[in-house]
Tab-separated table of C-alpha atoms in Angstrom:
chain	number	residue	atom	x	y	z
A	1	MET	CA	0.000	0.000	0.000
A	2	ALA	CA	2.798	2.314	0.801
A	3	SER	CA	4.405	1.709	-2.578
A	4	THR	CA	1.071	2.119	-4.328
A	5	SER	CA	0.398	5.459	-2.645
A	6	SER	CA	3.845	6.622	-3.573
A	7	ALA	CA	3.301	5.639	-7.184
A	8	LEU	CA	-0.026	7.447	-7.334
A	9	ARG	CA	1.546	10.574	-5.929
A	10	THR	CA	4.285	10.320	-8.506
A	11	ILE	CA	1.815	9.879	-11.377
A	12	SER	CA	-0.535	12.517	-10.074
A	13	SER	CA	2.235	14.973	-9.590
A	14	SER	CA	3.666	14.401	-13.028
A	15	SER	CA	0.300	14.349	-14.821
A	16	MET	CA	-0.885	17.568	-13.249
A	17	LYS	CA	2.299	19.414	-14.076
A	18	LEU	CA	1.458	22.100	-16.647
A	19	ALA	CA	3.464	22.885	-19.618
A	20	ASN	CA	5.496	26.044	-19.778
A	21	PRO	CA	3.056	28.764	-18.801
A	22	LYS	CA	4.591	31.093	-21.398
A	23	SER	CA	3.562	28.725	-24.154
A	24	LEU	CA	-0.132	29.074	-23.188
A	25	THR	CA	-0.115	32.832	-22.826
A	26	HIS	CA	-2.315	34.542	-25.481
A	27	SER	CA	-0.274	37.205	-27.149
A	28	PRO	CA	-2.328	39.981	-28.766
A	29	THR	CA	0.686	40.890	-30.780
A	30	ASN	CA	0.979	37.464	-32.244
A	31	SER	CA	-2.694	37.310	-33.137
A	32	LEU	CA	-2.562	40.725	-34.779
A	33	LEU	CA	0.469	39.815	-36.772
A	34	SER	CA	-1.495	37.066	-38.430
A	35	PHE	CA	-3.784	39.728	-40.017
A	36	LYS	CA	-1.032	41.836	-41.471
A	37	LEU	CA	-1.592	42.793	-45.095
A	38	ARG	CA	0.888	41.329	-47.478
A	39	ASN	CA	1.134	44.554	-49.467
A	40	PRO	CA	0.179	47.377	-47.140
A	41	LEU	CA	-0.502	50.770	-48.709
A	42	PRO	CA	2.329	53.197	-48.255
A	43	SER	CA	1.528	55.770	-45.604
A	44	SER	CA	2.082	58.587	-48.039
A	45	SER	CA	-0.834	57.380	-50.191
A	46	LEU	CA	-3.259	57.835	-47.307
A	47	LYS	CA	-2.418	61.470	-46.793
A	48	LEU	CA	-5.076	63.923	-48.018
A	49	ASN	CA	-3.871	66.763	-50.108
A	50	SER	CA	-5.365	69.755	-48.280
A	51	SER	CA	-4.378	72.283	-50.914
A	52	PHE	CA	-6.080	72.249	-54.287
A	53	SER	CA	-7.024	74.809	-56.908
A	54	LEU	CA	-9.839	75.047	-59.422
A	55	PRO	CA	-9.039	75.753	-63.019
A	56	GLN	CA	-9.128	79.496	-63.652
A	57	ARG	CA	-11.434	80.790	-66.338
A	58	SER	CA	-11.729	84.346	-67.562
A	59	PHE	CA	-14.385	86.074	-69.632
A	60	THR	CA	-14.821	89.466	-71.222
A	61	CYS	CA	-18.027	91.422	-71.814
A	62	LYS	CA	-18.046	93.168	-75.154
A	63	SER	CA	-20.322	96.010	-76.131
A	64	GLN	CA	-22.662	95.358	-79.022
A	65	SER	CA	-21.529	98.619	-80.593
A	66	SER	CA	-17.943	99.260	-81.504
A	67	PRO	CA	-15.965	101.364	-78.990
A	68	SER	CA	-15.089	103.920	-81.665
A	69	SER	CA	-18.705	104.543	-82.688
A	70	GLU	CA	-19.840	104.686	-79.054
A	71	THR	CA	-17.182	107.267	-78.216
A	72	GLU	CA	-18.046	109.284	-81.308
A	73	ARG	CA	-21.762	109.216	-80.460
A	74	SER	CA	-21.304	110.298	-76.859
A	75	SER	CA	-18.765	113.052	-77.549
A	76	LYS	CA	-20.388	114.710	-80.558
A	77	VAL	CA	-22.007	118.049	-79.645
A	78	GLN	CA	-25.183	119.084	-81.460
A	79	GLU	CA	-26.397	122.652	-81.059
A	80	LEU	CA	-30.070	123.595	-80.869
A	81	ASN	CA	-31.570	127.076	-80.411
A	82	VAL	CA	-35.117	127.844	-79.248
A	83	TYR	CA	-37.087	130.823	-77.992
A	84	GLU	CA	-39.385	130.618	-74.978
A	85	ILE	CA	-42.047	133.330	-75.136
A	86	ASN	CA	-44.778	134.107	-72.620
A	87	GLU	CA	-47.700	135.489	-74.596
A	88	ARG	CA	-49.786	136.049	-71.441
A	89	ASP	CA	-52.481	133.600	-72.532
A	90	ARG	CA	-51.641	130.564	-70.382
A	91	GLY	CA	-51.990	131.951	-66.841
A	92	SER	CA	-48.246	131.581	-66.454
A	93	PRO	CA	-46.307	132.059	-64.292
A	94	ALA	CA	-48.115	131.451	-61.012
A	95	PHE	CA	-46.491	132.884	-57.875
A	96	LEU	CA	-47.074	130.816	-54.727
A	97	LYS	CA	-45.870	132.855	-51.741
A	98	LEU	CA	-45.260	130.018	-49.334
A	99	SER	CA	-42.904	132.174	-47.292
A	100	GLN	CA	-45.773	134.631	-46.642
A	101	LYS	CA	-43.270	137.473	-46.711
A	102	PRO	CA	-43.671	140.778	-48.585
A	103	VAL	CA	-40.450	140.221	-50.578
A	104	ASN	CA	-39.467	137.126	-52.538
A	105	SER	CA	-38.029	134.646	-50.031
A	106	LEU	CA	-36.727	131.116	-49.724
A	107	GLY	CA	-39.401	128.529	-50.496
A	108	ASP	CA	-41.623	130.594	-52.775
A	109	LEU	CA	-42.712	128.524	-55.777
A	110	VAL	CA	-43.243	129.552	-59.391
A	111	PRO	CA	-44.915	126.948	-61.660
A	112	PHE	CA	-44.860	127.972	-65.323
A	113	SER	CA	-45.587	126.947	-68.900
A	114	ASN	CA	-44.688	129.025	-71.959
A	115	LYS	CA	-44.635	128.628	-75.742
A	116	LEU	CA	-41.602	127.420	-77.701
A	117	TYR	CA	-40.492	128.595	-81.155
A	118	THR	CA	-37.596	127.576	-83.352
A	119	GLY	CA	-34.487	129.729	-83.225
A	120	ASP	CA	-35.433	131.397	-86.506
A	121	LEU	CA	-38.918	132.161	-85.073
A	122	GLN	CA	-40.606	130.603	-88.112
A	123	LYS	CA	-42.244	127.602	-86.428
A	124	ARG	CA	-44.182	126.883	-83.280
A	125	ILE	CA	-42.677	123.711	-81.829
A	126	GLY	CA	-44.110	123.182	-78.339
A	127	ILE	CA	-44.053	124.405	-74.757
A	128	THR	CA	-42.002	124.497	-71.593
A	129	ALA	CA	-43.423	123.119	-68.346
A	130	GLY	CA	-41.886	123.093	-64.902
A	131	ILE	CA	-41.367	124.777	-61.566
A	132	CYS	CA	-38.867	127.124	-59.955
A	133	VAL	CA	-38.095	127.183	-56.233
A	134	LEU	CA	-36.855	130.531	-54.964
A	135	ILE	CA	-33.506	130.131	-53.210
A	136	GLU	CA	-32.376	133.704	-52.636
A	137	ASN	CA	-33.554	137.225	-53.310
A	138	LYS	CA	-30.782	139.483	-54.662
A	139	PRO	CA	-31.901	143.075	-54.065
A	140	GLU	CA	-28.509	144.468	-55.072
A	141	LYS	CA	-28.970	142.793	-58.490
A	142	LYS	CA	-32.701	143.488	-58.679
A	143	GLY	CA	-33.450	139.825	-59.211
A	144	ASP	CA	-33.659	136.349	-57.748
A	145	ARG	CA	-31.912	133.020	-57.789
A	146	TYR	CA	-34.127	129.998	-58.403
A	147	GLU	CA	-33.576	126.267	-58.582
A	148	ALA	CA	-35.379	125.248	-61.754
A	149	ILE	CA	-36.656	121.844	-62.904
A	150	TYR	CA	-38.476	121.798	-66.229
A	151	SER	CA	-38.866	120.250	-69.664
A	152	PHE	CA	-39.020	121.376	-73.275
A	153	TYR	CA	-41.686	119.540	-75.302
A	154	PHE	CA	-41.299	119.146	-79.068
A	155	GLY	CA	-44.439	117.282	-80.165
A	156	ASP	CA	-43.698	113.939	-81.832
A	157	TYR	CA	-39.961	114.547	-81.562
A	158	GLY	CA	-39.986	114.057	-77.785
A	159	HIS	CA	-38.718	116.232	-74.950
A	160	ILE	CA	-35.576	117.492	-73.191
A	161	ALA	CA	-35.343	117.716	-69.374
A	162	VAL	CA	-33.150	120.296	-67.634
A	163	GLN	CA	-32.274	121.281	-64.080
A	164	GLY	CA	-30.126	123.884	-62.354
A	165	SER	CA	-29.837	127.474	-61.239
A	166	TYR	CA	-31.974	130.072	-62.968
A	167	LEU	CA	-30.824	133.635	-62.370
A	168	THR	CA	-33.232	136.369	-63.420
A	169	TYR	CA	-30.474	139.002	-63.651
A	170	GLU	CA	-27.811	137.288	-65.838
A	171	ASP	CA	-27.159	134.445	-68.266
A	172	THR	CA	-26.939	131.004	-66.693
A	173	TYR	CA	-26.250	127.382	-67.635
A	174	LEU	CA	-28.442	124.444	-66.681
A	175	ALA	CA	-27.702	120.735	-66.972
A	176	VAL	CA	-29.464	118.589	-69.555
A	177	THR	CA	-30.565	115.574	-67.529
A	178	GLY	CA	-32.194	113.435	-70.225
A	179	GLY	CA	-34.757	113.247	-72.962
A	180	SER	CA	-37.142	111.120	-74.990
A	181	GLY	CA	-37.858	110.459	-78.649
A	182	VAL	CA	-35.076	111.811	-80.859
A	183	PHE	CA	-33.526	113.242	-77.678
A	184	GLU	CA	-33.220	109.871	-75.939
A	185	GLY	CA	-29.887	109.595	-74.122
A	186	ALA	CA	-29.256	113.336	-74.314
A	187	TYR	CA	-26.956	115.028	-71.838
A	188	GLY	CA	-24.898	118.202	-71.771
A	189	GLN	CA	-25.913	121.756	-70.938
A	190	VAL	CA	-28.076	124.636	-72.080
A	191	LYS	CA	-27.338	128.344	-71.928
A	192	LEU	CA	-30.257	130.513	-70.808
A	193	GLN	CA	-30.309	134.149	-71.882
A	194	GLN	CA	-32.819	136.341	-70.081
A	195	LEU	CA	-34.215	138.894	-72.542
A	196	ILE	CA	-37.292	140.162	-70.699
A	197	PHE	CA	-38.117	138.512	-67.371
A	198	PRO	CA	-40.287	136.466	-67.339
A	199	PHE	CA	-41.573	136.872	-70.902
A	200	LYS	CA	-38.744	136.229	-73.345
A	201	LEU	CA	-35.826	133.825	-73.052
A	202	PHE	CA	-33.374	132.440	-75.580
A	203	TYR	CA	-31.776	128.989	-75.157
A	204	THR	CA	-28.744	127.406	-76.778
A	205	PHE	CA	-28.520	123.652	-76.161
A	206	TYR	CA	-25.201	121.825	-76.391
A	207	LEU	CA	-26.407	118.250	-76.641
A	208	LYS	CA	-24.386	115.039	-76.446
A	209	GLY	CA	-25.363	111.377	-76.499
A	210	ILE	CA	-27.967	111.624	-79.275
A	211	LYS	CA	-27.866	108.686	-81.682
A	212	GLU	CA	-28.933	110.538	-84.823
A	213	GLY	CA	-28.742	114.063	-86.105
A	214	LEU	CA	-31.402	116.542	-85.024
A	215	PRO	CA	-34.397	117.115	-87.339
A	216	ASN	CA	-33.704	119.851	-89.898
A	217	GLU	CA	-36.933	121.727	-89.209
A	218	LEU	CA	-35.677	122.443	-85.688
A	219	LEU	CA	-32.370	123.857	-86.916
A	220	GLY	CA	-33.146	127.122	-88.715
A	221	LYS	CA	-30.568	129.885	-88.445
A	222	PRO	CA	-31.374	131.638	-85.147
A	223	VAL	CA	-32.439	135.242	-84.977
A	224	GLU	CA	-30.001	137.285	-82.928
A	225	PRO	CA	-31.536	137.407	-79.419
A	226	HIS	CA	-32.763	140.820	-78.244
A	227	PRO	CA	-35.800	142.076	-76.292
A	228	GLY	CA	-37.757	143.032	-79.417
A	229	VAL	CA	-37.844	139.588	-81.087
A	230	GLU	CA	-41.237	138.211	-82.119
A	231	PRO	CA	-42.336	134.966	-83.794
A	232	SER	CA	-43.586	135.144	-87.359
A	233	PRO	CA	-47.343	135.805	-87.688
A	234	ALA	CA	-47.845	132.323	-89.180
A	235	ALA	CA	-46.019	130.637	-86.314
A	236	LYS	CA	-47.896	132.694	-83.775
A	237	ALA	CA	-51.191	131.717	-85.418
A	238	CYS	CA	-50.090	128.042	-85.503
A	239	GLU	CA	-50.744	127.724	-89.228
A	240	PRO	CA	-50.047	124.172	-90.493
A	241	HIS	CA	-46.920	125.092	-92.470
A	242	ALA	CA	-45.542	127.006	-89.448
A	243	THR	CA	-45.748	124.226	-86.857
A	244	ILE	CA	-44.101	120.849	-86.373
A	245	ALA	CA	-46.240	117.693	-86.469
A	246	ASN	CA	-48.427	117.342	-83.381
A	247	PHE	CA	-46.656	120.195	-81.641
A	248	THR	CA	-47.216	120.256	-77.878
A	249	ASN	CA	-49.617	123.029	-76.903
């Protein structure tokens, strides 16, 4: 029995002895190594290129008209002369004394509309229509300074709009701010000559920006401006041969 017990202990002890513990240890490294790619991508190929540029494209807008013709059209000056005459039959001008002062003062308004004749005084061509705002009374000059906004109407030919200072005691220049009809695109200036305030005025337009030449019937040789000028009897009577077509009345 003693020998048997000793043998069992020997067998038991030897059979229970474990193998080298290191050989049974699970190594994460070893298991991961088994999944290594045979041909791994180079690290440089995984880098994102953070800088990139789009292809540059340029374009140019070109005018439909040639630059030379456009420059010629806009720089050419066309001269037009007209007389504005108040024949005391239109209730013009109207004096609105908004300042309520005995002398002309800032804020007084003067709406007006007078007749227009060609520079040679042979044809009735239309009317003026607008308003003047009194800016300053000039007693030393026996006159006033107005800010004027008005238009010249030429029947079927269209109109010209002007704006600027109107001095009753000396010649002045106003800006041409636009137009319609044959005057479409007009700009430039107009010289106002006061002959008899507020009954007779002579205008010389220096027009730019007009596409075509001005109608010949508006371009008669002007009568030299002076206080005694009068339209021809036919033009004053608005006879058919002494008016333009559908003249503004």
